[in-house]
mmCIF file of C-alpha atoms and ligand atoms in Angstrom:
data_model
loop_
_atom_site.group_PDB
_atom_site.id
_atom_site.type_symbol
_atom_site.label_atom_id
_atom_site.label_comp_id
_atom_site.label_asym_id
_atom_site.label_seq_id
_atom_site.Cartn_x
_atom_site.Cartn_y
_atom_site.Cartn_z
ATOM 1 C CA UNK A 1100 -10.912 20.006 0.378
ATOM 2 C CA UNK A 1101 -13.243 18.980 -1.960
ATOM 3 C CA UNK A 1102 -16.981 20.424 -2.719
ATOM 4 C CA UNK A 1103 -18.355 17.346 -1.181
ATOM 5 C CA UNK A 1104 -16.534 16.994 1.641
ATOM 6 C CA UNK A 1105 -16.713 20.484 2.908
ATOM 7 C CA UNK A 1106 -20.898 20.148 2.110
ATOM 8 C CA UNK A 1107 -20.367 17.099 4.740
ATOM 9 C CA UNK A 1108 -18.453 18.757 6.977
ATOM 10 C CA UNK A 1109 -21.388 22.028 6.622
ATOM 11 C CA UNK A 1110 -24.541 19.590 7.264
ATOM 12 C CA UNK A 1111 -23.745 17.583 10.233
ATOM 13 C CA UNK A 1112 -25.266 18.874 13.540
ATOM 14 C CA UNK A 1113 -24.274 22.045 14.841
ATOM 15 C CA UNK A 1114 -22.493 20.459 17.857
ATOM 16 C CA UNK A 1115 -20.982 17.635 15.759
ATOM 17 C CA UNK A 1116 -19.528 20.289 13.422
ATOM 18 C CA UNK A 1117 -18.395 22.532 16.249
ATOM 19 C CA UNK A 1118 -16.809 19.665 18.336
ATOM 20 C CA UNK A 1119 -14.416 18.657 15.081
ATOM 21 C CA UNK A 1120 -13.527 22.391 14.542
ATOM 22 C CA UNK A 1121 -12.521 23.041 18.033
ATOM 23 C CA UNK A 1122 -10.408 19.581 18.089
ATOM 24 C CA UNK A 1123 -8.720 21.204 14.958
ATOM 25 C CA UNK A 1124 -8.313 25.031 16.391
ATOM 26 C CA UNK A 1125 -6.692 23.490 19.219
ATOM 27 C CA UNK A 1126 -4.216 21.086 17.588
ATOM 28 C CA UNK A 1127 -2.668 23.863 15.622
ATOM 29 C CA UNK A 1128 -3.318 27.447 17.795
ATOM 30 C CA UNK A 1129 -2.549 26.319 21.277
ATOM 31 C CA UNK A 1130 -6.240 27.521 22.558
ATOM 32 C CA UNK A 1131 -6.854 30.864 22.658
ATOM 33 C CA UNK A 1132 -4.982 33.396 21.185
ATOM 34 C CA UNK A 1133 -7.161 36.159 19.199
ATOM 35 C CA UNK A 1134 -5.414 37.920 16.734
ATOM 36 C CA UNK A 1135 -6.212 42.052 17.120
ATOM 37 C CA UNK A 1136 -5.821 43.747 13.675
ATOM 38 C CA UNK A 1137 -6.521 47.438 12.408
ATOM 39 C CA UNK A 1138 -7.989 48.437 9.372
ATOM 40 C CA UNK A 1139 -7.537 52.188 7.940
ATOM 41 C CA UNK A 1140 -8.614 53.517 4.855
ATOM 42 C CA UNK A 1141 -5.690 55.259 3.115
ATOM 43 C CA UNK A 1142 -7.896 56.067 0.093
ATOM 44 C CA UNK A 1143 -11.484 56.356 0.512
ATOM 45 C CA UNK A 1144 -13.957 56.639 -2.086
ATOM 46 C CA UNK A 1145 -14.517 57.214 -6.114
ATOM 47 C CA UNK A 1146 -13.746 53.738 -7.016
ATOM 48 C CA UNK A 1147 -14.052 51.952 -10.919
ATOM 49 C CA UNK A 1148 -15.513 49.016 -9.658
ATOM 50 C CA UNK A 1149 -18.963 48.284 -9.534
ATOM 51 C CA UNK A 1150 -18.507 45.430 -6.498
ATOM 52 C CA UNK A 1151 -22.397 45.772 -5.343
ATOM 53 C CA UNK A 1152 -21.681 45.573 -1.883
ATOM 54 C CA UNK A 1153 -19.243 48.603 -1.366
ATOM 55 C CA UNK A 1154 -20.102 51.675 -0.223
ATOM 56 C CA UNK A 1155 -16.989 53.220 -2.370
ATOM 57 C CA UNK A 1156 -17.356 52.397 -5.702
ATOM 58 C CA UNK A 1157 -18.084 55.525 -7.535
ATOM 59 C CA UNK A 1158 -21.314 53.928 -9.174
ATOM 60 C CA UNK A 1159 -23.765 54.887 -6.419
ATOM 61 C CA UNK A 1160 -24.557 57.402 -4.357
ATOM 62 C CA UNK A 1161 -23.450 56.157 -0.856
ATOM 63 C CA UNK A 1162 -22.768 59.568 0.560
ATOM 64 C CA UNK A 1163 -18.853 58.310 0.928
ATOM 65 C CA UNK A 1164 -16.393 60.983 -0.865
ATOM 66 C CA UNK A 1165 -13.770 60.782 -2.617
ATOM 67 C CA UNK A 1166 -10.307 61.648 -0.778
ATOM 68 C CA UNK A 1167 -7.093 61.702 -1.545
ATOM 69 C CA UNK A 1168 -4.541 59.201 -0.204
ATOM 70 C CA UNK A 1169 -3.657 60.034 3.289
ATOM 71 C CA UNK A 1170 -0.406 61.784 4.361
ATOM 72 C CA UNK A 1171 2.556 59.515 5.184
ATOM 73 C CA UNK A 1172 1.852 61.789 8.875
ATOM 74 C CA UNK A 1173 -1.322 60.452 9.709
ATOM 75 C CA UNK A 1174 -1.271 57.278 8.418
ATOM 76 C CA UNK A 1175 2.022 57.001 10.802
ATOM 77 C CA UNK A 1176 -0.042 58.560 13.579
ATOM 78 C CA UNK A 1177 -2.851 56.284 13.238
ATOM 79 C CA UNK A 1178 -0.796 53.611 12.771
ATOM 80 C CA UNK A 1179 1.237 54.128 16.057
ATOM 81 C CA UNK A 1180 -2.338 54.666 17.594
ATOM 82 C CA UNK A 1181 -3.262 51.296 16.552
ATOM 83 C CA UNK A 1182 0.083 49.352 18.154
ATOM 84 C CA UNK A 1183 -0.967 51.202 21.330
ATOM 85 C CA UNK A 1184 -4.611 50.246 22.022
ATOM 86 C CA UNK A 1185 -2.962 46.349 21.325
ATOM 87 C CA UNK A 1186 -3.069 45.416 17.719
ATOM 88 C CA UNK A 1187 -0.662 43.289 15.632
ATOM 89 C CA UNK A 1188 -1.390 43.802 12.546
ATOM 90 C CA UNK A 1189 -1.947 47.375 10.330
ATOM 91 C CA UNK A 1190 -4.052 46.843 7.487
ATOM 92 C CA UNK A 1191 -3.980 49.885 5.062
ATOM 93 C CA UNK A 1192 -6.863 50.020 2.112
ATOM 94 C CA UNK A 1193 -7.357 51.745 -0.436
ATOM 95 C CA UNK A 1194 -10.587 52.277 -3.037
ATOM 96 C CA UNK A 1195 -8.258 51.356 -6.113
ATOM 97 C CA UNK A 1196 -9.315 49.072 -9.255
ATOM 98 C CA UNK A 1197 -5.120 48.309 -8.775
ATOM 99 C CA UNK A 1198 -2.028 49.621 -8.678
ATOM 100 C CA UNK A 1199 0.978 49.941 -10.983
ATOM 101 C CA UNK A 1200 4.850 50.405 -10.922
ATOM 102 C CA UNK A 1201 5.898 53.821 -12.068
ATOM 103 C CA UNK A 1202 2.607 55.307 -10.700
ATOM 104 C CA UNK A 1203 3.096 58.073 -8.197
ATOM 105 C CA UNK A 1204 0.458 56.637 -5.919
ATOM 106 C CA UNK A 1205 2.358 53.436 -6.122
ATOM 107 C CA UNK A 1206 5.687 55.427 -4.891
ATOM 108 C CA UNK A 1207 4.279 57.322 -2.024
ATOM 109 C CA UNK A 1208 2.618 53.413 -1.015
ATOM 110 C CA UNK A 1209 5.738 51.663 -0.906
ATOM 111 C CA UNK A 1210 7.413 54.674 1.345
ATOM 112 C CA UNK A 1211 4.301 54.184 3.565
ATOM 113 C CA UNK A 1212 5.100 50.645 3.823
ATOM 114 C CA UNK A 1213 9.296 51.453 4.196
ATOM 115 C CA UNK A 1214 7.475 53.407 6.990
ATOM 116 C CA UNK A 1215 4.832 51.446 9.190
ATOM 117 C CA UNK A 1216 7.281 48.528 8.397
ATOM 118 C CA UNK A 1217 8.952 49.915 11.260
ATOM 119 C CA UNK A 1218 6.842 49.843 13.942
ATOM 120 C CA UNK A 1219 6.702 46.373 15.036
ATOM 121 C CA UNK A 1220 3.424 45.101 13.264
ATOM 122 C CA UNK A 1221 2.424 43.082 10.270
ATOM 123 C CA UNK A 1222 1.878 45.040 7.631
ATOM 124 C CA UNK A 1223 -1.170 44.221 5.515
ATOM 125 C CA UNK A 1224 -2.368 46.164 2.552
ATOM 126 C CA UNK A 1225 -5.274 45.632 0.381
ATOM 127 C CA UNK A 1226 -4.663 47.641 -2.654
ATOM 128 C CA UNK A 1227 -6.376 46.174 -5.405
ATOM 129 C CA UNK A 1228 -5.385 44.211 -8.790
ATOM 130 C CA UNK A 1229 -1.333 43.840 -8.578
ATOM 131 C CA UNK A 1230 0.965 42.250 -11.068
ATOM 132 C CA UNK A 1231 4.324 40.031 -10.265
ATOM 133 C CA UNK A 1232 6.830 43.842 -10.192
ATOM 134 C CA UNK A 1233 4.743 45.564 -7.925
ATOM 135 C CA UNK A 1234 3.862 42.509 -5.646
ATOM 136 C CA UNK A 1235 7.770 41.601 -5.679
ATOM 137 C CA UNK A 1236 8.580 45.806 -4.629
ATOM 138 C CA UNK A 1237 5.626 45.491 -2.021
ATOM 139 C CA UNK A 1238 7.375 42.583 -0.797
ATOM 140 C CA UNK A 1239 10.615 44.345 -0.286
ATOM 141 C CA UNK A 1240 9.117 47.474 1.078
ATOM 142 C CA UNK A 1241 8.211 45.430 4.173
ATOM 143 C CA UNK A 1242 4.416 44.170 3.148
ATOM 144 C CA UNK A 1243 3.834 41.276 5.427
ATOM 145 C CA UNK A 1244 0.571 39.919 3.906
ATOM 146 C CA UNK A 1245 -1.125 41.285 0.642
ATOM 147 C CA UNK A 1246 -5.089 40.809 0.903
ATOM 148 C CA UNK A 1247 -7.294 40.216 -2.036
ATOM 149 C CA UNK A 1248 -10.566 38.690 -0.962
ATOM 150 C CA UNK A 1249 -12.407 36.355 -3.657
ATOM 151 C CA UNK A 1250 -15.586 37.420 -1.507
ATOM 152 C CA UNK A 1251 -17.813 34.490 -3.115
ATOM 153 C CA UNK A 1252 -17.982 31.357 -5.550
ATOM 154 C CA UNK A 1253 -16.823 31.815 -9.269
ATOM 155 C CA UNK A 1254 -19.987 31.479 -10.368
ATOM 156 C CA UNK A 1255 -21.684 34.449 -8.006
ATOM 157 C CA UNK A 1256 -18.754 36.689 -8.586
ATOM 158 C CA UNK A 1257 -20.480 38.048 -11.737
ATOM 159 C CA UNK A 1258 -24.019 39.104 -10.409
ATOM 160 C CA UNK A 1259 -22.026 40.907 -7.676
ATOM 161 C CA UNK A 1260 -19.193 42.573 -9.491
ATOM 162 C CA UNK A 1261 -18.820 43.209 -13.784
ATOM 163 C CA UNK A 1262 -15.677 45.646 -14.314
ATOM 164 C CA UNK A 1263 -13.438 43.154 -13.591
ATOM 165 C CA UNK A 1264 -13.368 39.099 -13.225
ATOM 166 C CA UNK A 1265 -12.700 36.161 -10.519
ATOM 167 C CA UNK A 1266 -10.153 35.076 -12.691
ATOM 168 C CA UNK A 1267 -8.574 38.839 -12.497
ATOM 169 C CA UNK A 1268 -8.820 37.891 -8.686
ATOM 170 C CA UNK A 1269 -6.978 34.972 -9.298
ATOM 171 C CA UNK A 1270 -4.453 36.934 -10.885
ATOM 172 C CA UNK A 1271 -3.548 38.873 -8.464
ATOM 173 C CA UNK A 1272 -3.580 36.125 -5.663
ATOM 174 C CA UNK A 1273 -0.993 34.644 -8.003
ATOM 175 C CA UNK A 1274 1.513 37.248 -8.065
ATOM 176 C CA UNK A 1275 1.293 37.843 -4.448
ATOM 177 C CA UNK A 1276 2.313 34.217 -3.444
ATOM 178 C CA UNK A 1277 5.138 34.103 -6.413
ATOM 179 C CA UNK A 1278 6.368 37.277 -4.553
ATOM 180 C CA UNK A 1279 6.496 35.184 -1.223
ATOM 181 C CA UNK A 1280 3.823 37.735 0.528
ATOM 182 C CA UNK A 1281 1.554 35.870 2.563
ATOM 183 C CA UNK A 1282 -2.011 35.977 0.946
ATOM 184 C CA UNK A 1283 -4.789 37.255 3.456
ATOM 185 C CA UNK A 1284 -8.278 36.090 0.938
ATOM 186 C CA UNK A 1285 -11.826 35.253 2.242
ATOM 187 C CA UNK A 1286 -15.411 36.706 1.380
ATOM 188 C CA UNK A 1287 -18.419 38.395 2.098
ATOM 189 C CA UNK A 1288 -21.952 36.486 3.164
ATOM 190 C CA UNK A 1289 -25.174 37.457 3.075
ATOM 191 C CA UNK A 1290 -25.396 38.962 -0.315
ATOM 192 C CA UNK A 1291 -27.484 36.820 -1.620
ATOM 193 C CA UNK A 1292 -25.362 34.032 -2.493
ATOM 194 C CA UNK A 1293 -26.112 30.365 -1.519
ATOM 195 C CA UNK A 1294 -25.214 27.791 0.538
ATOM 196 C CA UNK A 1295 -23.190 26.222 -2.199
ATOM 197 C CA UNK A 1296 -21.636 29.304 -3.185
ATOM 198 C CA UNK A 1297 -20.687 29.378 0.286
ATOM 199 C CA UNK A 1298 -19.148 26.863 -0.259
ATOM 200 C CA UNK A 1299 -17.275 26.461 -3.507
ATOM 201 C CA UNK A 1300 -15.598 29.833 -1.488
ATOM 202 C CA UNK A 1301 -13.978 27.336 0.392
ATOM 203 C CA UNK A 1302 -13.153 24.827 -1.650
ATOM 204 C CA UNK A 1303 -11.262 27.860 -3.953
ATOM 205 C CA UNK A 1304 -9.520 28.776 -1.195
ATOM 206 C CA UNK A 1305 -8.508 25.175 0.461
ATOM 207 C CA UNK A 1306 -7.055 24.863 -2.809
ATOM 208 C CA UNK A 1307 -4.576 27.373 -3.114
ATOM 209 C CA UNK A 1308 -1.181 26.649 -2.801
ATOM 210 C CA UNK A 1309 0.675 27.741 -0.856
ATOM 211 C CA UNK A 1310 -3.210 27.890 2.052
ATOM 212 C CA UNK A 1311 -3.653 31.483 2.486
ATOM 213 C CA UNK A 1312 -2.575 32.902 5.530
ATOM 214 C CA UNK A 1313 -5.513 34.444 6.425
ATOM 215 C CA UNK A 1314 -8.861 34.469 6.182
ATOM 216 C CA UNK A 1315 -11.173 37.128 6.443
ATOM 217 C CA UNK A 1316 -14.853 36.156 6.863
ATOM 218 C CA UNK A 1317 -16.913 38.752 6.547
ATOM 219 C CA UNK A 1318 -20.593 39.490 6.723
ATOM 220 C CA UNK A 1319 -22.506 41.929 4.720
ATOM 221 C CA UNK A 1320 -22.323 45.653 5.787
ATOM 222 C CA UNK A 1321 -25.459 46.404 3.536
ATOM 223 C CA UNK A 1322 -24.737 50.027 2.823
ATOM 224 C CA UNK A 1323 -27.290 52.502 2.101
ATOM 225 C CA UNK A 1324 -26.991 53.594 -1.866
ATOM 226 C CA UNK A 1325 -25.472 50.498 -2.883
ATOM 227 C CA UNK A 1326 -27.543 47.574 -4.778
ATOM 228 C CA UNK A 1327 -27.545 44.993 -1.697
ATOM 229 C CA UNK A 1328 -28.682 48.053 0.535
ATOM 230 C CA UNK A 1329 -31.532 45.808 1.641
ATOM 231 C CA UNK A 1330 -29.935 42.597 2.329
ATOM 232 C CA UNK A 1331 -31.028 40.608 5.518
ATOM 233 C CA UNK A 1332 -28.427 40.235 8.012
ATOM 234 C CA UNK A 1333 -26.714 36.946 8.475
ATOM 235 C CA UNK A 1334 -28.154 34.096 10.697
ATOM 236 C CA UNK A 1335 -25.314 33.432 13.421
ATOM 237 C CA UNK A 1336 -25.648 29.607 12.808
ATOM 238 C CA UNK A 1337 -24.994 29.729 8.950
ATOM 239 C CA UNK A 1338 -21.835 31.915 10.556
ATOM 240 C CA UNK A 1339 -20.752 29.894 12.792
ATOM 241 C CA UNK A 1340 -21.480 27.027 10.791
ATOM 242 C CA UNK A 1341 -18.829 28.270 7.951
ATOM 243 C CA UNK A 1342 -16.568 29.674 10.362
ATOM 244 C CA UNK A 1343 -16.293 25.973 11.716
ATOM 245 C CA UNK A 1344 -15.847 24.309 8.266
ATOM 246 C CA UNK A 1345 -13.367 26.691 7.251
ATOM 247 C CA UNK A 1346 -10.665 25.986 10.536
ATOM 248 C CA UNK A 1347 -11.051 22.485 9.627
ATOM 249 C CA UNK A 1348 -10.343 23.298 5.667
ATOM 250 C CA UNK A 1349 -7.800 25.573 6.654
ATOM 251 C CA UNK A 1350 -5.994 24.004 10.028
ATOM 252 C CA UNK A 1351 -3.514 26.617 9.675
ATOM 253 C CA UNK A 1352 -5.032 30.266 8.661
ATOM 254 C CA UNK A 1353 -5.951 33.137 10.960
ATOM 255 C CA UNK A 1354 -9.666 33.289 10.600
ATOM 256 C CA UNK A 1355 -10.658 36.607 11.224
ATOM 257 C CA UNK A 1356 -14.152 37.592 12.088
ATOM 258 C CA UNK A 1357 -14.204 40.479 9.940
ATOM 259 C CA UNK A 1358 -17.142 43.142 8.551
ATOM 260 C CA UNK A 1359 -20.424 42.935 10.501
ATOM 261 C CA UNK A 1360 -19.388 42.502 14.019
ATOM 262 C CA UNK A 1361 -21.585 45.323 15.397
ATOM 263 C CA UNK A 1362 -23.985 43.131 14.282
ATOM 264 C CA UNK A 1363 -23.476 40.000 16.223
ATOM 265 C CA UNK A 1364 -24.327 40.088 19.625
ATOM 266 C CA UNK A 1365 -21.426 39.094 22.243
ATOM 267 C CA UNK A 1366 -22.760 35.928 22.963
ATOM 268 C CA UNK A 1367 -22.983 35.367 18.790
ATOM 269 C CA UNK A 1368 -18.906 36.085 18.900
ATOM 270 C CA UNK A 1369 -18.007 34.186 21.108
ATOM 271 C CA UNK A 1370 -19.705 31.046 19.824
ATOM 272 C CA UNK A 1371 -17.538 32.380 16.639
ATOM 273 C CA UNK A 1372 -14.563 31.820 18.730
ATOM 274 C CA UNK A 1373 -15.117 28.712 19.874
ATOM 275 C CA UNK A 1374 -15.963 27.618 16.139
ATOM 276 C CA UNK A 1375 -12.512 29.001 15.033
ATOM 277 C CA UNK A 1376 -12.583 32.365 14.582
ATOM 278 C CA UNK A 1377 -9.140 33.943 15.900
ATOM 279 C CA UNK A 1378 -8.573 37.412 15.052
ATOM 280 C CA UNK A 1379 -10.739 40.171 14.895
ATOM 281 C CA UNK A 1380 -10.596 43.790 12.975
ATOM 282 C CA UNK A 1381 -9.891 45.811 16.018
ATOM 283 C CA UNK A 1382 -10.536 49.441 16.020
ATOM 284 C CA UNK A 1383 -13.977 51.896 15.919
ATOM 285 C CA UNK A 1384 -14.130 51.931 12.076
ATOM 286 C CA UNK A 1385 -13.229 49.543 9.019
ATOM 287 C CA UNK A 1386 -12.506 51.125 6.025
ATOM 288 C CA UNK A 1387 -16.031 53.507 5.813
ATOM 289 C CA UNK A 1388 -18.309 51.435 7.935
ATOM 290 C CA UNK A 1389 -18.363 50.622 11.878
ATOM 291 C CA UNK A 1390 -16.674 48.422 14.084
ATOM 292 C CA UNK A 1391 -17.242 47.553 17.368
ATOM 293 C CA UNK A 1392 -15.099 49.728 19.747
ATOM 294 C CA UNK A 1393 -11.689 48.753 21.080
ATOM 295 C CA UNK A 1394 -13.067 48.797 24.667
ATOM 296 C CA UNK A 1395 -15.891 46.853 23.879
ATOM 297 C CA UNK A 1396 -13.647 44.190 22.366
ATOM 298 C CA UNK A 1397 -10.873 44.282 25.186
ATOM 299 C CA UNK A 1398 -14.111 43.560 27.553
ATOM 300 C CA UNK A 1399 -15.448 41.221 25.447
ATOM 301 C CA UNK A 1400 -12.002 39.221 25.125
ATOM 302 C CA UNK A 1401 -11.205 39.468 28.477
ATOM 303 C CA UNK A 1402 -14.863 38.228 29.739
ATOM 304 C CA UNK A 1403 -13.726 35.154 27.771
ATOM 305 C CA UNK A 1404 -10.796 34.927 29.122
ATOM 306 C CA UNK A 1405 -9.058 34.711 25.782
ATOM 307 C CA UNK A 1406 -5.421 35.435 25.505
ATOM 308 C CA UNK A 1407 -4.692 38.463 22.890
ATOM 309 C CA UNK A 1408 -2.064 38.922 20.864
ATOM 310 C CA UNK A 1409 1.003 41.299 21.397
ATOM 311 C CA UNK A 1410 3.724 43.135 20.112
ATOM 312 C CA UNK A 1411 5.239 42.105 23.252
ATOM 313 C CA UNK A 1412 4.250 38.361 22.703
ATOM 314 C CA UNK A 1413 0.861 36.212 23.740
ATOM 315 C CA UNK A 1414 -0.807 37.686 26.835
ATOM 316 C CA UNK A 1415 -3.760 37.019 28.634
ATOM 317 C CA UNK A 1416 -6.522 39.292 28.111
ATOM 318 C CA UNK A 1417 -8.088 39.130 31.815
ATOM 319 C CA UNK A 1418 -5.585 39.283 34.380
ATOM 320 C CA UNK A 1419 -3.898 42.811 33.530
ATOM 321 C CA UNK A 1420 -7.569 45.449 33.464
ATOM 322 C CA UNK A 1421 -4.813 48.701 33.516
ATOM 323 C CA UNK A 1422 -2.760 47.340 30.963
ATOM 324 C CA UNK A 1423 -5.651 46.895 27.675
ATOM 325 C CA UNK A 1424 -8.719 49.096 29.244
HETATM 326 N N1 LIG B 1733 -10.187 48.131 -3.503
HETATM 327 C C1 LIG B 1733 -9.696 46.780 -2.956
HETATM 328 C C2 LIG B 1733 -10.305 45.595 -3.521
HETATM 329 O O1 LIG B 1733 -11.203 45.382 -3.854
HETATM 330 O O2 LIG B 1733 -9.841 44.472 -2.855
HETATM 331 C C3 LIG B 1733 -9.309 47.033 -1.367
HETATM 332 C C4 LIG B 1733 -10.269 47.308 -1.038
HETATM 333 S S1 LIG B 1733 -12.071 46.528 -0.230
HETATM 334 C C5 LIG B 1733 -12.802 47.603 -0.256
HETATM 335 C C6 LIG B 1733 -11.642 44.982 0.386
HETATM 336 C C7 LIG B 1733 -12.515 44.413 0.749
HETATM 337 O O3 LIG B 1733 -13.578 44.944 1.703
HETATM 338 C C8 LIG B 1733 -13.667 43.933 0.039
HETATM 339 O O4 LIG B 1733 -12.985 42.599 -0.872
HETATM 340 C C9 LIG B 1733 -14.652 43.048 0.560
HETATM 341 O O5 LIG B 1733 -14.500 41.840 0.597
HETATM 342 C C10 LIG B 1733 -14.412 43.760 2.087
HETATM 343 N N2 LIG B 1733 -16.092 44.806 1.663
HETATM 344 C C11 LIG B 1733 -15.803 45.755 1.566
HETATM 345 N N3 LIG B 1733 -17.107 46.191 1.291
HETATM 346 C C12 LIG B 1733 -18.126 45.264 2.654
HETATM 347 C C13 LIG B 1733 -18.787 45.799 3.066
HETATM 348 N N4 LIG B 1733 -19.857 46.524 2.321
HETATM 349 N N5 LIG B 1733 -19.565 44.643 3.662
HETATM 350 C C14 LIG B 1733 -18.889 43.350 3.800
HETATM 351 N N6 LIG B 1733 -17.464 43.637 3.761
HETATM 352 C C15 LIG B 1733 -17.084 44.222 2.845
HETATM 353 FE FE1 LIG B 1734 -13.343 49.325 -5.353
HETATM 354 FE FE2 LIG B 1734 -12.824 47.181 -4.152
HETATM 355 FE FE3 LIG B 1734 -15.189 48.459 -3.003
HETATM 356 FE FE4 LIG B 1734 -14.657 46.766 -5.368
HETATM 357 S S1 LIG B 1734 -14.646 46.663 -3.048
HETATM 358 S S2 LIG B 1734 -15.861 49.265 -5.500
HETATM 359 S S3 LIG B 1734 -12.256 47.499 -6.075
HETATM 360 S S4 LIG B 1734 -12.954 49.581 -2.848
#
């Protein structure tokens, strides 16, 4: 969809927009199915990049310490726990600019992926910049999807990051697409960007060939010590509008209500699901930021009567209190 179309959708009266996005959602997603995806930081802090939102950048004093790559054993323990709590997708994130074939860390990541992919969940990784060789090897090791967010519009990106470019991000995404892995790609709102920047981001995403399989919409978690520490929280209706337009522009994508849910009320989250979000990050921590606890999420999904995906298939969350809770 082009910018004008996205803008026309976005500017409608809110209930007209949501009615449209709900119709698209029902057509493509059989109603009420929410995927729970757990995100684990397998390598935290000390990143060379200067992304203004990120607590893991070594350019800022955020109190996040540089840690080594977690051991395979610790990662497997976390993955099994996520699965037992109901996650069907396990995403592993590393605070790196990127990884290269032939390096020790890449070999270790491949081994981790081989093991985690035996657990029956979708496996997603977000390791920064990669090229075609790394992408092919990750796919062969068992990665389902590679996350690499464009984060905002091409025009606003240089205001947020100076150590790599928007084009660098697109190059990685092209390598992922070529390998046959699914692309998970979205962005952050609340960084000081304009409404037009948000829609430009969607324009770029909806132009991907093939379209991204999953689109995380993050609300900035304003991290102390970063240049964006004092940004105000995102207005709930702006978030709902963006989710609704994303659902219409990318009907088959999982629209993931990602970072920032701790600042959104239960009613606000319900509104986001109604507008087209059908996935959440699940588990108490999101890389270095807080996330609602798993039991709060299960309680919310249950109260809304939303179905959740499990490794056994799609199940309703509400009749089986003992099972998830
Ligand atoms: N280093 C890799 C990269 O940049 O692609 C992977 C990890 S990075 C932390 C993954 C994504 O987390 C970022 O692209 C960004 O969208 C999101 N993120 C990081 N910090 C955030 C924050 N404070 N608020 C919201 N989203 C954030
Ligand atoms: Fe590094 Fe990724 Fe954080 Fe940017 S977003 S500073 S690349 S960990």
